[in-house]
Short mmCIF file of C-alpha atoms in Angstrom, two decimals:
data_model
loop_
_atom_site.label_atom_id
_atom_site.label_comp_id
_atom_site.label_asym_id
_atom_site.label_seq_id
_atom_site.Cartn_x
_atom_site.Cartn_y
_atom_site.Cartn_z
CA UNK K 24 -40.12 109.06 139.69
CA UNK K 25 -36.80 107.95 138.19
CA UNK K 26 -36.12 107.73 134.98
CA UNK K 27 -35.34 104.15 134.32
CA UNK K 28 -38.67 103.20 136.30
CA UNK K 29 -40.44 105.57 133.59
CA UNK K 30 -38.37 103.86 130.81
CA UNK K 31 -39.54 100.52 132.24
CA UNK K 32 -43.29 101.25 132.95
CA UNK K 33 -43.59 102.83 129.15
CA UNK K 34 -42.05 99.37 127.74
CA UNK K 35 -44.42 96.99 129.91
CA UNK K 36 -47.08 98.98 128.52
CA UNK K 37 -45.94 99.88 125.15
CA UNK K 38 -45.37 95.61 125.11
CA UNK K 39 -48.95 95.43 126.71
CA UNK K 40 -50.86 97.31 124.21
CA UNK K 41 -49.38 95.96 121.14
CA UNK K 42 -50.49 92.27 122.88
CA UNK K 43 -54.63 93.72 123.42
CA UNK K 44 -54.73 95.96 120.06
CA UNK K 45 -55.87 93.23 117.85
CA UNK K 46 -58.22 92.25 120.33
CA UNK K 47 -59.38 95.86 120.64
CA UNK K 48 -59.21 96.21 116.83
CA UNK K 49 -61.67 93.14 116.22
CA UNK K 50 -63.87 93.99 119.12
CA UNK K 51 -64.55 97.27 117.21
CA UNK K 52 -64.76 95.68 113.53
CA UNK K 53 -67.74 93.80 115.06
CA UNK K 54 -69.49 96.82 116.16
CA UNK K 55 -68.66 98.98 113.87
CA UNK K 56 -68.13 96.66 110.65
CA UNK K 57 -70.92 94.26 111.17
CA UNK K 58 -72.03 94.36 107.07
CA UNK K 59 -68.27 92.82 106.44
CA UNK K 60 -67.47 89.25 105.36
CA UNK K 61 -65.68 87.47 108.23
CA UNK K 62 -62.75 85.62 107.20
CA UNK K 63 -61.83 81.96 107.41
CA UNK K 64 -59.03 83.55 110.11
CA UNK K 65 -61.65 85.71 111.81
CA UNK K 66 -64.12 82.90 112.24
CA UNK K 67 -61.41 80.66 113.72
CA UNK K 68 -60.84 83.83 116.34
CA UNK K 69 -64.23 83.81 117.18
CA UNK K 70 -64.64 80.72 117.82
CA UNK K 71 -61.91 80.27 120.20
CA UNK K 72 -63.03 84.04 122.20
CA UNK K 73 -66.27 81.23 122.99
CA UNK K 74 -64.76 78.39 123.28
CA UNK K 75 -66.92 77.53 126.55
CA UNK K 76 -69.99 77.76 125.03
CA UNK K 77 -72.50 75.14 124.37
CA UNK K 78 -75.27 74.43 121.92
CA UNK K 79 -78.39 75.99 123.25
CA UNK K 80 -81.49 74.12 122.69
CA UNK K 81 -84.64 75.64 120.97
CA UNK K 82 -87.87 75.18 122.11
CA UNK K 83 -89.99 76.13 118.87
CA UNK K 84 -89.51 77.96 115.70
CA UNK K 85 -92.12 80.22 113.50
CA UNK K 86 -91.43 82.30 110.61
CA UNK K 87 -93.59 85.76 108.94
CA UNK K 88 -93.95 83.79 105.71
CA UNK K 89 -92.78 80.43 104.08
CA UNK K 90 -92.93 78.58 100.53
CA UNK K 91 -94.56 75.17 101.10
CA UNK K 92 -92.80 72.74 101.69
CA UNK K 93 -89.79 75.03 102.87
CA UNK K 94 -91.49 75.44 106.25
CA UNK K 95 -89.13 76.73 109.55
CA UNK K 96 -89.08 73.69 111.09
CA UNK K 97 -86.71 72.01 108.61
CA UNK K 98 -83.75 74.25 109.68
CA UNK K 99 -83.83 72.31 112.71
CA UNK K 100 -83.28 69.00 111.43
CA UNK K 101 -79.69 68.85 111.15
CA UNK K 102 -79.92 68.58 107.19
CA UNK K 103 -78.69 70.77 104.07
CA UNK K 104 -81.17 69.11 101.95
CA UNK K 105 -84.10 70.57 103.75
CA UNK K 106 -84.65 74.83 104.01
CA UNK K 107 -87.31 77.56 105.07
CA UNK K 108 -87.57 79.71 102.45
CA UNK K 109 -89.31 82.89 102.61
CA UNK K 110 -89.94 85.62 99.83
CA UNK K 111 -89.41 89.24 100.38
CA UNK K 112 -86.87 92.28 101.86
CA UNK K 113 -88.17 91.17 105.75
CA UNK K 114 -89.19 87.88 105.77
CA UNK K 115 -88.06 86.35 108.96
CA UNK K 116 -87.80 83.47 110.99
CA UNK K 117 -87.89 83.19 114.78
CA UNK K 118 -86.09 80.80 117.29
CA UNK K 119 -87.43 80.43 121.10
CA UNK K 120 -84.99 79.01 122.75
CA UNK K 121 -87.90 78.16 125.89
CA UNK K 122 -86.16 80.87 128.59
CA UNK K 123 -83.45 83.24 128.26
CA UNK K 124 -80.10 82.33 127.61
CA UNK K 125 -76.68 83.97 127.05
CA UNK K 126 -75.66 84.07 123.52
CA UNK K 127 -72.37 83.62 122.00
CA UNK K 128 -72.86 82.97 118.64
CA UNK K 129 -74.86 81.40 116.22
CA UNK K 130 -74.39 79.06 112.90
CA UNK K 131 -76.35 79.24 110.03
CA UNK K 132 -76.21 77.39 106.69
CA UNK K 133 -77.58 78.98 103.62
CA UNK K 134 -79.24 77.11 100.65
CA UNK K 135 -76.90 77.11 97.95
CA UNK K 136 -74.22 79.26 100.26
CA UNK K 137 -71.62 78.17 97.96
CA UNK K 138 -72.64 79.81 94.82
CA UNK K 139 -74.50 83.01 96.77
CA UNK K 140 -74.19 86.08 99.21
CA UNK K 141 -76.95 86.40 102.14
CA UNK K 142 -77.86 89.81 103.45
CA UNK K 143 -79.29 89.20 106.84
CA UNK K 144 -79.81 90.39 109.93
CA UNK K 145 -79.99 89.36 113.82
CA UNK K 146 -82.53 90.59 116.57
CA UNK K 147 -83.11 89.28 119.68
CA UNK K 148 -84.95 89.68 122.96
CA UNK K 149 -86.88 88.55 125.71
CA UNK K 150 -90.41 89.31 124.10
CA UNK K 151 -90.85 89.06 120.18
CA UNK K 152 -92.75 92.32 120.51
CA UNK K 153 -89.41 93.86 122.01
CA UNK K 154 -86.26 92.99 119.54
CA UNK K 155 -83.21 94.93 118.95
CA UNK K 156 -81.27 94.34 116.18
CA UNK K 157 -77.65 93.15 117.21
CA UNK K 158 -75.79 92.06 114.24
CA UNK K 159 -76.06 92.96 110.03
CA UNK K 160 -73.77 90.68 108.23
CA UNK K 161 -73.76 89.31 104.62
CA UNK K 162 -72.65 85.47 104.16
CA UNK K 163 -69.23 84.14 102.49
CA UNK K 164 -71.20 82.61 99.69
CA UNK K 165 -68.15 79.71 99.91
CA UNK K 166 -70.04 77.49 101.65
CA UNK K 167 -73.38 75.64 101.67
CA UNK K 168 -72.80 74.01 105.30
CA UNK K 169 -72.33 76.64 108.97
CA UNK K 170 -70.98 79.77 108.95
CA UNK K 171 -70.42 80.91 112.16
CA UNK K 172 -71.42 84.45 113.27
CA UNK K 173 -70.63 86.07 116.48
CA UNK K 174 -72.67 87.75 118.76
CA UNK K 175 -72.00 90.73 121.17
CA UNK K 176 -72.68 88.77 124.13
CA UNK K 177 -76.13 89.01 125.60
CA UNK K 178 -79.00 87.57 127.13
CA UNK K 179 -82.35 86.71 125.62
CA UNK K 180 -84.92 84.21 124.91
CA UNK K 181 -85.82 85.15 121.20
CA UNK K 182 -83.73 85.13 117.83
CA UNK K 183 -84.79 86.53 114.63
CA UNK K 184 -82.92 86.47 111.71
CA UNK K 185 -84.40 88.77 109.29
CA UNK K 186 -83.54 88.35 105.34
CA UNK K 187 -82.46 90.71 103.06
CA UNK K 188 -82.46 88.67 100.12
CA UNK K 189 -78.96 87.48 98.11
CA UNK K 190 -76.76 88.38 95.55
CA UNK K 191 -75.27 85.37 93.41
CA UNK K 192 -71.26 85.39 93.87
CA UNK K 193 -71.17 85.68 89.44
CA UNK K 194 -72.58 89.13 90.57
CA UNK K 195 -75.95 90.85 89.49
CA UNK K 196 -79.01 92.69 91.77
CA UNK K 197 -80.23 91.51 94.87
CA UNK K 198 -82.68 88.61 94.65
CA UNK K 199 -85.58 88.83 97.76
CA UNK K 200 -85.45 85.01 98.73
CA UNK K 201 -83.82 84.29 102.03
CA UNK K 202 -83.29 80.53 102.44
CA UNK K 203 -81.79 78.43 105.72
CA UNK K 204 -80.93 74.90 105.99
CA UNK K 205 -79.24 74.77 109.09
CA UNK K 206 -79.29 77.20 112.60
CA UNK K 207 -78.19 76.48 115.99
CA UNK K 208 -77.26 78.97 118.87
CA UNK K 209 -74.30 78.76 121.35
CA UNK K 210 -73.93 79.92 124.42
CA UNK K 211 -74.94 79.01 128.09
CA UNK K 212 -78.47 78.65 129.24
CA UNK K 213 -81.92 78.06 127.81
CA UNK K 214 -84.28 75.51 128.97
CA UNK K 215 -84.26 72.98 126.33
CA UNK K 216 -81.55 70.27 127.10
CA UNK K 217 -79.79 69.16 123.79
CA UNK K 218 -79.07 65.94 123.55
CA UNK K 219 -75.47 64.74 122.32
CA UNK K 220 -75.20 63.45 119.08
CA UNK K 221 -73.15 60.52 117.69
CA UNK K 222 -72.32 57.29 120.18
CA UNK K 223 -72.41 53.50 119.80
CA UNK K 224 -75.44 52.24 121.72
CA UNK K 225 -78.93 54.27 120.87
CA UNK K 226 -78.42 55.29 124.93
CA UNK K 227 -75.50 57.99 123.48
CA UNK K 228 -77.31 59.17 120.59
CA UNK K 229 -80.84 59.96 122.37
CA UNK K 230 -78.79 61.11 125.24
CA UNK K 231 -81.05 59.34 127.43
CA UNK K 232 -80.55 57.71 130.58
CA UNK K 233 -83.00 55.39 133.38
CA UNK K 234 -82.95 58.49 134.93
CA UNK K 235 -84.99 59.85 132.17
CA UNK K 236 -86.57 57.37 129.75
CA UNK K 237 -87.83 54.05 130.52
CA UNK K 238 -87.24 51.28 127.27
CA UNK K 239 -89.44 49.08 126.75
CA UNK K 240 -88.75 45.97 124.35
CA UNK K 241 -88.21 42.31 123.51
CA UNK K 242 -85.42 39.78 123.78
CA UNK K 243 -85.22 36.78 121.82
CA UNK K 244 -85.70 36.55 117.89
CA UNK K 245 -88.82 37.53 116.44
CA UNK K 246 -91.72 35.31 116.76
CA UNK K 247 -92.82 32.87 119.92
CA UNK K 248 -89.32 33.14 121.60
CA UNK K 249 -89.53 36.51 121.72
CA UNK K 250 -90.30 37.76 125.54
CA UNK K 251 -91.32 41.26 126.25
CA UNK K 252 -90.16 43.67 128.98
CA UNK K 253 -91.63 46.77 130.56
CA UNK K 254 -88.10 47.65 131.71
CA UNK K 255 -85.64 46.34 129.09
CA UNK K 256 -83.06 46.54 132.19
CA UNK K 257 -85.25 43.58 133.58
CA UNK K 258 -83.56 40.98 131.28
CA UNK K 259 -80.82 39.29 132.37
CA UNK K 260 -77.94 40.82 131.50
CA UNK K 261 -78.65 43.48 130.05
CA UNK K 262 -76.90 47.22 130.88
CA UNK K 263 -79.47 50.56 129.95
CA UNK K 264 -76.34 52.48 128.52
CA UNK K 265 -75.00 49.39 126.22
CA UNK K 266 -78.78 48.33 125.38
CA UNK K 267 -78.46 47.17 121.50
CA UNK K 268 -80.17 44.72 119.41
CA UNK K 269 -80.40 44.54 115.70
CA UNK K 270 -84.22 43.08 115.52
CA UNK K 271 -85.49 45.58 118.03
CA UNK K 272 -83.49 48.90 118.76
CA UNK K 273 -80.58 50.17 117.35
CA UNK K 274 -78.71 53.04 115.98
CA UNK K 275 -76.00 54.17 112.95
CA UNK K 276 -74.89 57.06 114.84
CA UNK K 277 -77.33 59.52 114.21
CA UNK K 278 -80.71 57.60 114.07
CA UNK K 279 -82.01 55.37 116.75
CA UNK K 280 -84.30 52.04 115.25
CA UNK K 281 -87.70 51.20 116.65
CA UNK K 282 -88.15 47.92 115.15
CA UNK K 283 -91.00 46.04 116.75
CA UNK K 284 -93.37 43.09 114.87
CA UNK K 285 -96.80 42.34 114.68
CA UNK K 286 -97.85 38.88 116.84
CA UNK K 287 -95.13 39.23 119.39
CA UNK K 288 -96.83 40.17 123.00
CA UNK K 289 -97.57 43.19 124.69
CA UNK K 290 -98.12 45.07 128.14
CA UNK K 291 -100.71 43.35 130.82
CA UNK K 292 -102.66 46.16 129.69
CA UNK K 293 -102.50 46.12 125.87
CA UNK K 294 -101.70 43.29 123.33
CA UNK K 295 -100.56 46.18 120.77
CA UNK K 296 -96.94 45.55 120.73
CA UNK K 297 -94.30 48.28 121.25
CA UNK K 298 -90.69 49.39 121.04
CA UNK K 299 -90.28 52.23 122.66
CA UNK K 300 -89.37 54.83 125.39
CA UNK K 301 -91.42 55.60 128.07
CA UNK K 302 -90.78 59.67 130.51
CA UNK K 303 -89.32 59.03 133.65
CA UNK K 304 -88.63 61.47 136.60
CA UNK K 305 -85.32 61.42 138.29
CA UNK K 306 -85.64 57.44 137.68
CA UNK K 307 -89.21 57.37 138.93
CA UNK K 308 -92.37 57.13 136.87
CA UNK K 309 -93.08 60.20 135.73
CA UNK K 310 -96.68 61.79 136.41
CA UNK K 311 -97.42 65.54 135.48
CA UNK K 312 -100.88 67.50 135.35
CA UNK K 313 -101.98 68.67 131.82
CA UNK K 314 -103.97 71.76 133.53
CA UNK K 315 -100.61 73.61 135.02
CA UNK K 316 -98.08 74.35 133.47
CA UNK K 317 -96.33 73.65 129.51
CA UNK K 318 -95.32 70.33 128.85
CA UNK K 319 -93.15 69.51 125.77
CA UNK K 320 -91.82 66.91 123.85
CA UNK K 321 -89.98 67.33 120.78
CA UNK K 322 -88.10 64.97 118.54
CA UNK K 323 -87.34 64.06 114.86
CA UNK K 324 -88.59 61.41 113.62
CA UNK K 325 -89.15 59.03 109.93
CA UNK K 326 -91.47 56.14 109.44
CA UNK K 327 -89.66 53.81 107.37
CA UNK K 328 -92.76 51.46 107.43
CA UNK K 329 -95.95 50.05 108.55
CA UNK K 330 -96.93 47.25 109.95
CA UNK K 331 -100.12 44.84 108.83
CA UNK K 332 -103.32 44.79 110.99
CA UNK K 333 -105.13 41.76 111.89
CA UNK K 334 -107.49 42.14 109.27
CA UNK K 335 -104.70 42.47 106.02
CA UNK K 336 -106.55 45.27 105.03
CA UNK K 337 -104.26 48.07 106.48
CA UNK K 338 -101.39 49.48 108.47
CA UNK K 339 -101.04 51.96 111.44
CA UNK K 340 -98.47 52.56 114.49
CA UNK K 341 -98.27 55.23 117.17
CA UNK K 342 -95.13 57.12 117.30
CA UNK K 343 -95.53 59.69 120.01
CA UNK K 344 -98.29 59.92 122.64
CA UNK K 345 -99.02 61.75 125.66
CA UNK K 346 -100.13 58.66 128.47
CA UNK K 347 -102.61 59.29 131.23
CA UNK K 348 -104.08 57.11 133.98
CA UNK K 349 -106.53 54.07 133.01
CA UNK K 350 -108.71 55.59 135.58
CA UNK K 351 -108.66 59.23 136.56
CA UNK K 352 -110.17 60.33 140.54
CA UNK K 353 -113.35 61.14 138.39
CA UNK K 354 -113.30 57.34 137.38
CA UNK K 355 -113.11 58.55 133.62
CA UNK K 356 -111.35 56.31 131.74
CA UNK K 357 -108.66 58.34 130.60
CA UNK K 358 -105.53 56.14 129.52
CA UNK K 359 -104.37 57.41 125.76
CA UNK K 360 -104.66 60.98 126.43
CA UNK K 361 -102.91 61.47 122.85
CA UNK K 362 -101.51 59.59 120.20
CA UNK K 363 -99.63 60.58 117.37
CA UNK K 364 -100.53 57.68 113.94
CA UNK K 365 -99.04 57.26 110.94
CA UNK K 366 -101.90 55.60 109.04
CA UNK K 367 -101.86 53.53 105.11
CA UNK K 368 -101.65 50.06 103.53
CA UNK K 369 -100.58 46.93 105.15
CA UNK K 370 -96.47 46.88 104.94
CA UNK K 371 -95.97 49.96 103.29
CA UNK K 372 -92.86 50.98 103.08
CA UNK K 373 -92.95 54.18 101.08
CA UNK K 374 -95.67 56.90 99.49
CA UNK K 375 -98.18 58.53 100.80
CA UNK K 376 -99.63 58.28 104.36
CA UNK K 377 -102.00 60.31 106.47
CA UNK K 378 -101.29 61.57 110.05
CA UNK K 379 -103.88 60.31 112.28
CA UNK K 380 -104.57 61.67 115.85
CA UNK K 381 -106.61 59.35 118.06
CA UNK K 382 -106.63 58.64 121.97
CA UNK K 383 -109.24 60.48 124.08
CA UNK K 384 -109.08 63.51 123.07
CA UNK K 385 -110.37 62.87 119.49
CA UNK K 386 -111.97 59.41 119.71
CA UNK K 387 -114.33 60.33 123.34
CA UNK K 388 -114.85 63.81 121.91
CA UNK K 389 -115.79 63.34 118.76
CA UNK K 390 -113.15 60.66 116.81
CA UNK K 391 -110.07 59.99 115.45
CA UNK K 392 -109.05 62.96 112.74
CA UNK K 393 -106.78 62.65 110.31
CA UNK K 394 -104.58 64.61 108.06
CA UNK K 395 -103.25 63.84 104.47
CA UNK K 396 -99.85 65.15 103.11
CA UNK K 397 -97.54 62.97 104.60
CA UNK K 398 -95.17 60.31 103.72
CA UNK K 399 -93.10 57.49 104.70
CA UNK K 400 -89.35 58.09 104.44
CA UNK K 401 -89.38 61.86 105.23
CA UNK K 402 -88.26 63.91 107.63
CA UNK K 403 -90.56 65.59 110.28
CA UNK K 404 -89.95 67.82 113.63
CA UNK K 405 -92.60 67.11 115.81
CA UNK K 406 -93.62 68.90 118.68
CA UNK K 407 -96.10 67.74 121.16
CA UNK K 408 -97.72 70.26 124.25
CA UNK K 409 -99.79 69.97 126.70
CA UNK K 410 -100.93 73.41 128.45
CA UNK K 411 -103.40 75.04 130.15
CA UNK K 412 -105.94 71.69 129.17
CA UNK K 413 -105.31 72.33 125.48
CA UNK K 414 -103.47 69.52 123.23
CA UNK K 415 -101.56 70.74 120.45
CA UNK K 416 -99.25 68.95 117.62
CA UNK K 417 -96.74 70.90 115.18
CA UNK K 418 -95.09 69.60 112.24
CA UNK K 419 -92.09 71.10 110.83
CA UNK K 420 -92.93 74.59 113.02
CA UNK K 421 -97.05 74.23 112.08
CA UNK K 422 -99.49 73.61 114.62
CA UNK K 423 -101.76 70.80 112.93
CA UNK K 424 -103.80 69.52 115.89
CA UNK K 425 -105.56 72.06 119.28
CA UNK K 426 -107.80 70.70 121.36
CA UNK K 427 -109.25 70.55 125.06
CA UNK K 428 -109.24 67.88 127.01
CA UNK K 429 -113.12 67.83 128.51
CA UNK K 430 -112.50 66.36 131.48
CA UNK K 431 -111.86 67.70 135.31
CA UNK K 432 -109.23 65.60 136.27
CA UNK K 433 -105.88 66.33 134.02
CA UNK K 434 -103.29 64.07 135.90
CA UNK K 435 -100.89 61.42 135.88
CA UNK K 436 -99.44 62.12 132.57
CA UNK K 437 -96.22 61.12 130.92
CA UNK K 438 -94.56 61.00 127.33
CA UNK K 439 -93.79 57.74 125.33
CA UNK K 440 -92.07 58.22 121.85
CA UNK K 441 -91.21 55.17 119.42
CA UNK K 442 -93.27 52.50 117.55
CA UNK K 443 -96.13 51.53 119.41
CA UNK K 444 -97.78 48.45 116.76
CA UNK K 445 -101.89 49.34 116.57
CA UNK K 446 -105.02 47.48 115.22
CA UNK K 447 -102.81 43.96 115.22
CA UNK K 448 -104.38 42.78 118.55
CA UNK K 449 -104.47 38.96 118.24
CA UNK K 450 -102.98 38.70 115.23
CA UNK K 451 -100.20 36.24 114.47
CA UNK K 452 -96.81 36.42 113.95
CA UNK K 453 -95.88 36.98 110.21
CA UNK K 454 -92.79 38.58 110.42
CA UNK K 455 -94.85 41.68 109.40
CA UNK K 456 -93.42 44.65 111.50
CA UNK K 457 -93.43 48.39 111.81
CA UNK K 458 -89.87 50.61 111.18
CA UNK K 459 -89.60 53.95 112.89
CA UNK K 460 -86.12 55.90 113.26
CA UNK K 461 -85.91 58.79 115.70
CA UNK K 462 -83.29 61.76 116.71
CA UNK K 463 -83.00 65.09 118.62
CA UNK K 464 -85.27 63.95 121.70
CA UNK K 465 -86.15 66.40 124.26
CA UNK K 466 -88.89 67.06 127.02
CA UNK K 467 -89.31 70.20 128.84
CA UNK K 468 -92.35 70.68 131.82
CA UNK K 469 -92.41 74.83 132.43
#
């Protein structure tokens, strides 16, 4: 070899390596390094080394231990002013994000992350029996919103983030409470779809389209020139996407308004009135069987306020059910498989309510059940599933509701999510109505 070709091949290379050893040099900091802070700089590199990645969507949450009210669920809410909190060197929380996905990263806020340090760790896997631990990292304690924490990239279905208490940023010994407000993952993959957030029409914000959902709702003002419609798309001139009205359904960008009153009309086969969404499949009705396979609905959702019945002596609405057929091949009368009640007084707007569950699987099997500890105005995660025969509700991450459907048949279901106006059959129109606000929709059949 000549010597100028040496002299050449030792500068492309020389110019080469001084190009890949920062890359090289982080690469190892995050294996080697993982219990150091990562800078404001850092972060921004991280960031960009994923810059394809996309929110994953998680399927359900659980922690080891909690402090009532703090309960898992609320770091999925999208808020800083709700948190799990859970006491002790260990106590962990646990994401399933429904199948296994390729992580990236993942953001976490920490309850008062401004003023503290967070010792925690990061496991993950494809059985929760089966973690490995994949990152150790203490917090910036400079902010109380995301910090974002990179992952070496692999692929599972389970995270676990595993506290190790906090030291406050004035200094002083480590304090055993690990608190989260906020956790999402990144990546590609996962079986939950995410919906987008943000938008002008409640279409954007539910990320929903006629290919999924189904909206059901009223023209006209409030009262007799009102004029309901199974498929909102059946009114004349009205576009699914740009679907907005101010007495009915509506949105401020990160909420989308079920608004619907008691005295207006209803279904041919129910004179409860409704605003809300019913499942579709690939722009078809949507029928599933409740005896194969899991079938999930999640969503966020507040109850701003309840309607009055027809007897003035009370208020209830339905904001998630699981539908069946009015007749199943075993001519049982199946129809409300589930429904998910908020029940108090007539027109309440805040305080206290209880959490009712009616439909056939309480009220032919033994009645309606209800649940105190809840309220109007607050935040809660639902999750509804149907598997294997068995109903079950969580709240915030708890399961509050199992039961088995007792009947051979289990088919024809759907979901429906909204405000679905109950006990006010034949009443008249007061201007009495029933508010419900929902967010972060999602179904998922496995």
């Amino acid at each position: 070899m000549k010597k100028n070709e040496l002299m050449t091949i030792v500068s492309v290379t020389g110019n080469l390596l001084s190009k890949l050893l920062p890359v090289f040099l982080l690469a190892y900091c995050l294996g080697s390094c993982s219990n150091e802070q990562v800078n404001d700089n850092e972060e921004q590199v991280l960031t960009k080394l994923s810059a394809n990645s996309t929110k994953i969507g998680i399927s359900s949450v659980s922690a080891s231990t909690s402090q009532s009210p703090n309960v898992s669920g609320n770091t999925l809410d999208g808020s800083t002013s709700s948190r799990w909190s859970g006491f002790g060197d260990g106590a962990s929380i646990t994401y399933d994000l429904g199948s296994s996905a390729n992580l990236d990263y993942v953001k976490i806020a920490f309850y008062k992350g401004d003023s503290r340090k967070t010792k925690f760790e990061v496991w993950v896997g494809n059985s929760t029996s089966n973690l490995t631990k994949i990152k150790s990292k203490t917090s910036a304690g400079s902010t109380s919103d995301f910090e974002t924490f990179d992952l070496p990239n692999t692929n599972a279905r389970y995270i676990r983030v595993i506290g190790k208490g906090y030291i406050l940023n004035s200094g002083g010994s480590t304090t055993f409470w690990n608190s989260i407000t906020k956790f999402e993952a990144w990546g590609s993959g996962g079986s939950v779809v995410v919906p987008p957030t943000g938008g002008d029409y409640p279409a954007d914000v539910l990320g929903i389209n006629s290919n999924t959902w189904k909206i059901n709702s009223f023209t006209g003002s409030p009262g007799s020139s009102a004029t309901y419609y199974d498929d909102i798309t059946d009114a004349s001139g009205i576009s699914y996407n740009t679907y907005s009205d101010d007495n009915y359904f509506n949105t401020d960008g990160e909420w989308v308004f079920f608004k619907c009153y008691r005295g207006l009309g209803g279904s041919a086969n129910s004179q409860n009135p409704r605003v809300e969404l019913r499942e579709m499949n690939n722009g078809n009705l949507a029928s599933w069987s409740g005896d194969s396979g899991t079938h999930t609905m999640e969503w966020t959702v507040q109850v701003n306020q309840l309607p009055q019945d027809t007897d003035g002596d009370g208020g209830v609405l339905c904001f998630g059910q699981i539908h069946g057929p009015s007749t199943n091949s075993d001519g049982v009368e199946v129809d409300d498989v589930v429904r998910v009640q908020f029940i108090g007084d007539e027109n309440q707007s805040s305080g206290s309510v209880s959490l009712k569950i009616s439909g056939y699987v309480t009220e032919k099997q033994g009645g309606s059940q209800t649940f105190s500890g809840y309220s109007l105005d607050t935040t809660y995660n639902c999750k509804l599933v149907y598997s294997g025969g068995y109903i079950e509700l969580y709240m915030n991450g708890s399961s509050v509701f199992r039961k088995e459907m007792e009947v051979d048949d289990l088919s024809e279901n759907y979901f429906k999510v909204g405000n679905y106006l109950q006990s006010v059959k034949g009443a008249s129109y007061t201007g009495s109505y029933g508010l419900v606000r929902i967010k972060n929709l999602s179904v998922n059949h496995n």
